[in-house]
Structure formats: structure tokens, C-alpha cells
Short mmCIF file of C-alpha atoms in Angstrom, two decimals:
data_model
loop_
_atom_site.label_atom_id
_atom_site.label_comp_id
_atom_site.label_asym_id
_atom_site.label_seq_id
_atom_site.Cartn_x
_atom_site.Cartn_y
_atom_site.Cartn_z
CA MET A 56 0.00 0.00 0.00
CA PRO A 57 1.28 3.43 -0.69
CA GLU A 58 2.61 5.22 2.38
CA SER A 59 0.60 8.13 3.63
CA PRO A 60 2.29 11.47 3.29
CA ALA A 61 4.21 12.60 6.39
CA ASP A 62 2.73 15.25 8.54
CA PRO A 63 3.94 18.71 7.51
CA VAL A 64 6.83 20.18 9.57
CA GLU A 65 5.87 23.29 11.57
CA ILE A 66 8.38 26.13 11.29
CA ALA A 67 8.76 28.26 14.35
CA PRO A 68 7.90 31.89 13.76
CA GLU A 69 11.08 33.02 15.54
CA PRO A 70 14.70 32.01 14.77
CA PHE A 71 16.23 29.35 16.98
CA THR A 72 19.42 29.70 18.95
CA LEU A 73 22.52 27.53 18.94
CA THR A 74 22.93 27.65 22.70
CA GLU A 75 20.84 26.51 25.55
CA PRO A 76 18.51 29.16 26.86
CA THR A 77 19.58 30.80 30.08
CA ASP A 78 17.82 32.88 32.67
CA GLU A 79 20.73 35.35 32.92
CA GLU A 80 20.31 38.58 31.01
CA PRO A 81 23.23 39.82 28.90
CA GLU A 82 25.46 42.35 30.65
CA SER A 83 24.51 45.88 29.70
CA LYS A 84 27.26 47.94 28.04
CA GLU A 85 25.57 51.23 28.83
CA PRO A 86 27.26 51.85 32.24
CA ARG A 87 30.72 51.32 30.72
CA SER A 88 29.99 53.70 27.87
CA ARG A 89 28.60 56.28 30.26
CA THR A 90 31.62 56.02 32.55
CA LYS A 91 33.97 56.43 29.62
CA THR A 92 32.09 59.53 28.50
CA ILE A 93 32.26 61.06 31.99
CA VAL A 94 36.01 60.38 32.28
CA LEU A 95 36.75 61.84 28.86
CA SER A 96 34.61 64.89 29.59
CA SER A 97 36.41 65.45 32.89
CA LEU A 98 39.84 65.17 31.26
CA LEU A 99 38.80 67.60 28.56
CA ALA A 100 37.52 70.09 31.14
CA VAL A 101 40.77 69.87 33.12
CA SER A 102 42.83 70.32 29.95
CA LEU A 103 40.85 73.35 28.87
CA ALA A 104 41.18 74.86 32.35
CA GLY A 105 44.95 74.35 32.23
CA VAL A 106 45.16 75.99 28.83
CA GLY A 107 43.08 78.89 30.14
CA ILE A 108 45.36 79.43 33.15
CA ILE A 109 48.51 79.28 31.03
CA GLY A 110 46.97 81.63 28.49
CA TYR A 111 45.98 84.15 31.15
CA ALA A 112 49.43 84.03 32.78
CA GLY A 113 51.07 84.59 29.40
CA TRP A 114 48.78 87.51 28.63
CA ARG A 115 49.48 89.07 32.02
CA ILE A 116 53.25 88.82 31.56
CA ALA A 117 53.07 90.21 28.03
CA SER A 118 50.89 93.14 29.12
CA GLN A 119 53.09 94.12 32.09
CA LYS A 120 56.68 93.37 31.05
CA ASP A 121 57.44 96.51 29.02
CA ALA A 122 57.29 99.09 31.80
CA THR A 123 59.01 102.42 32.29
CA LEU A 124 59.60 104.26 35.57
CA THR A 125 60.34 107.97 35.89
CA ALA A 126 60.55 110.43 38.77
CA PRO A 127 57.93 113.12 38.03
CA SER A 128 58.72 116.62 39.23
CA GLN A 129 55.46 116.70 41.18
CA VAL A 130 52.87 114.18 42.37
CA GLY A 131 49.89 115.95 43.90
CA ALA A 132 51.23 118.00 46.79
CA LEU A 133 54.59 116.20 46.66
CA LYS A 134 57.45 118.03 44.96
CA LEU A 135 60.71 116.44 43.82
CA ASP A 136 63.60 117.46 46.06
CA THR A 137 66.29 118.72 43.69
CA SER A 138 68.66 119.93 46.40
CA ASP A 139 72.12 118.39 46.73
CA ASN A 140 70.97 116.48 49.81
CA GLY A 141 67.89 115.19 47.99
CA LYS A 142 69.90 114.09 44.97
CA THR A 143 72.50 112.34 47.16
CA THR A 144 69.81 110.42 49.01
CA ALA A 145 68.07 109.49 45.75
CA ASP A 146 71.35 108.25 44.24
CA TYR A 147 72.05 106.17 47.34
CA LEU A 148 68.61 104.52 47.23
CA GLN A 149 68.94 103.79 43.51
CA THR A 150 72.43 102.31 43.92
CA ALA A 151 71.42 100.18 46.91
CA LEU A 152 68.50 98.65 45.01
CA SER A 153 70.56 98.01 41.86
CA ALA A 154 73.21 96.23 43.92
CA GLU A 155 70.67 93.69 45.17
CA VAL A 156 68.22 93.40 42.26
CA ASP A 157 69.28 92.88 38.66
CA LEU A 158 67.51 95.76 36.88
CA ASP A 159 67.61 97.14 33.37
CA ASN A 160 66.95 100.66 34.67
CA ALA A 161 66.67 102.12 38.18
CA ILE A 162 65.48 105.41 39.65
CA GLY A 163 65.52 107.11 43.04
CA ALA A 164 63.77 110.22 44.27
CA VAL A 165 62.97 112.19 47.39
CA TYR A 166 59.63 114.00 47.50
CA SER A 167 58.67 116.67 50.00
CA THR A 168 55.66 118.73 50.99
CA GLY A 169 57.69 121.19 53.02
CA ASP A 170 56.39 119.90 56.37
CA GLY A 171 59.17 117.40 57.01
CA LYS A 172 57.18 114.41 55.75
CA ASP A 173 59.55 113.46 52.95
CA VAL A 174 58.83 110.39 50.84
CA LEU A 175 61.79 108.26 49.77
CA PHE A 176 60.96 106.50 46.50
CA PHE A 177 63.13 104.07 44.53
CA GLY A 178 62.53 101.32 42.00
CA GLY A 179 63.42 99.86 38.64
CA THR A 180 62.32 97.90 35.62
CA THR A 181 63.11 94.49 34.15
CA LEU A 182 61.23 91.25 33.48
CA PHE A 183 60.12 89.82 36.82
CA TRP A 184 58.89 86.22 36.60
CA THR A 185 57.80 86.08 40.26
CA PRO A 186 56.81 89.64 41.22
CA GLU A 187 55.42 88.88 44.68
CA SER A 188 58.49 86.89 45.72
CA ASP A 189 60.80 89.59 44.32
CA LEU A 190 58.90 92.27 46.23
CA ASP A 191 59.26 90.34 49.50
CA THR A 192 63.00 90.12 48.86
CA ALA A 193 63.21 93.85 48.12
CA PHE A 194 61.69 94.72 51.49
CA ASP A 195 64.79 93.21 53.09
CA LEU A 196 66.78 96.11 51.64
CA VAL A 197 64.96 98.50 53.96
CA SER A 198 65.97 96.53 57.03
CA ASP A 199 68.77 98.04 59.08
CA ASP A 200 70.18 97.78 62.56
CA GLN A 201 66.90 99.08 63.99
CA GLY A 202 64.90 96.14 62.66
CA ALA A 203 63.33 94.52 59.63
CA VAL A 204 60.08 95.44 57.92
CA THR A 205 57.33 93.72 59.87
CA GLY A 206 53.61 93.19 59.45
CA LEU A 207 53.74 92.93 55.66
CA HIS A 208 50.29 92.54 54.16
CA ASP A 209 48.55 93.03 50.84
CA VAL A 210 46.92 96.34 49.98
CA PRO A 211 45.01 97.30 46.81
CA ALA A 212 47.41 97.62 43.88
CA GLY A 213 45.17 99.91 41.85
CA PRO A 214 44.41 99.92 38.11
CA LEU A 215 47.95 98.90 37.08
CA GLY A 216 47.59 95.55 38.85
CA GLY A 217 50.39 93.39 40.15
CA THR A 218 50.90 93.09 43.88
CA MET A 219 51.26 95.85 46.48
CA LYS A 220 52.18 95.44 50.13
CA CYS A 221 52.77 97.59 53.20
CA GLY A 222 54.53 97.07 56.50
CA THR A 223 56.44 99.06 59.09
CA THR A 224 60.04 99.51 60.13
CA LYS A 225 61.71 101.56 62.83
CA SER A 226 63.19 105.01 62.22
CA ASP A 227 64.64 106.91 65.17
CA GLY A 228 62.65 104.65 67.47
CA THR A 229 59.29 105.30 65.82
CA ASP A 230 57.28 103.22 63.37
CA MET A 231 57.66 104.21 59.73
CA PRO A 232 55.37 102.80 57.00
CA VAL A 233 57.06 101.10 54.05
CA CYS A 234 55.05 100.19 50.96
CA GLY A 235 55.97 98.69 47.61
CA TRP A 236 54.58 97.22 44.43
CA ALA A 237 55.76 94.71 41.85
CA ASP A 238 54.42 93.43 38.57
CA HIS A 239 56.06 91.58 35.68
CA GLY A 240 57.80 94.74 34.46
CA SER A 241 58.52 96.94 37.46
CA LEU A 242 59.26 97.00 41.18
CA ALA A 243 59.39 99.96 43.56
CA LEU A 244 59.49 100.77 47.26
CA ALA A 245 58.74 103.92 49.21
CA MET A 246 59.23 104.97 52.83
CA PHE A 247 56.81 107.38 54.47
CA PRO A 248 58.12 108.91 57.72
CA GLY A 249 55.52 110.78 59.74
CA ARG A 250 52.55 109.22 57.94
CA THR A 251 50.00 106.53 58.71
CA GLU A 252 50.05 103.26 56.84
CA PRO A 253 46.65 103.76 55.12
CA ASP A 254 47.74 107.22 53.94
CA SER A 255 51.05 105.76 52.72
CA ALA A 256 49.35 103.00 50.71
CA LYS A 257 47.06 105.53 49.04
CA LEU A 258 49.95 107.88 48.33
CA LEU A 259 52.01 105.11 46.73
CA GLN A 260 49.13 104.43 44.32
CA GLU A 261 49.24 108.09 43.32
CA ILE A 262 53.02 108.01 42.87
CA ARG A 263 52.77 104.84 40.80
CA ALA A 264 50.08 106.29 38.55
CA ALA A 265 52.37 109.25 37.81
CA ALA A 266 55.67 107.35 37.60
CA GLN A 267 54.85 104.13 35.74
CA THR A 268 53.93 103.71 32.09
CA ARG A 269 53.72 100.70 29.80
CA SER A 270 54.42 100.49 26.10
#
């Protein structure tokens, strides 16, 4: 007898797998990708911040390095002392600073208002890589057998920027304010006998505005 046709084979609607089914779900790759993105973003942010800091430092050096200092004949009520004694004192201050700090140019001046409150001003120009550190070193020049400059602290430097500090030293047994500034192109100190420290800091800003220029 002829054989009856075989029952038709049913084809599953979905493809079969070559491995045994398992209850474990495949490990998600999303957390790894997310972590990698966060790390890369962080590194990029740090790199950009570093570039920004370096760029700002370079701009600041470039904008301050070409400075010129002069001794104006008058700054407000202060008048330049052109007497022999004034010139001798100014030359001494200029020479003392130049002996300790390598400068391209140096100046010294004595200013007076006629009331005995002379201002002794001296400074110079060159490229200063570490202005604040150089200013701290320059304050040591003012120290003498009566004592060092003490109580140094920051004061507003004014529109020309950089760093400005004030402290006190002894002169004939009394406190005398000493203030100075430094940026990447200039450094200067001034002594203010008979004045208060706040008045001295303000007066140094006025002297700086009149004495310092940048090309």
C-alpha cells in the first residue's frame, strides 16, 4: 500500500538559537559607555582649564613686562627734592636697590611737601617672573640695625595691577610705614616717615600712577 504522506513540519515563527537558553540577562554595556564619557569629559575640562590658566598668565606677563619708571617733578602735593641732599639720598637709594636686584633701569627720588614728611621712593624695571616673591625680597633692603620690615600685608594695587604690600620699620625709634609694588615689568618701594600706613598706601598708588607707564 502506498505510504501516507508525512505530517507537515511546523516552522517556528522566531529564529532558533545555537545555545541553551539561560535565565541570565546579557550584561549591559551602557554603564561602561557612560563612565567612559564622563572620564573623557572630565579630562577635557581639566585640559581646557589648564590651557586657560597658562593663556591668562602669558597675557598678564606680556601686558606688564614693558614698563618704564620715571621720577615726576610733582605728584599731587609732593614736589621732587632737587637739592644736593635730595639728589644724594636718591642716588644712594637707587644704587642700593641696583646692587641687590638685577635691573635694566633704576630710579631714586625724594619728595617733600615742606612739612618734614619726605617720601623716599626708589625702583626699577626688568622682566620679573615672580613679582610677589621679588617684592618680599626687596623689602629686606629696607631693614637696618633698627629692625626689619614687619607686618607685611597686601593692599590694593590699583588699576595697574600686580601686587602691592605695606609694612612698618623703625626710624629713630618710631614706626615708619614702608610700601611697595611689583608686577612683571617693574618693582618699587617707598618709605613714608611721619605718615599713617593707610595714607602711605594711598599715596604710593598716586606716585605709581604718575611714575609708571607701559608700552
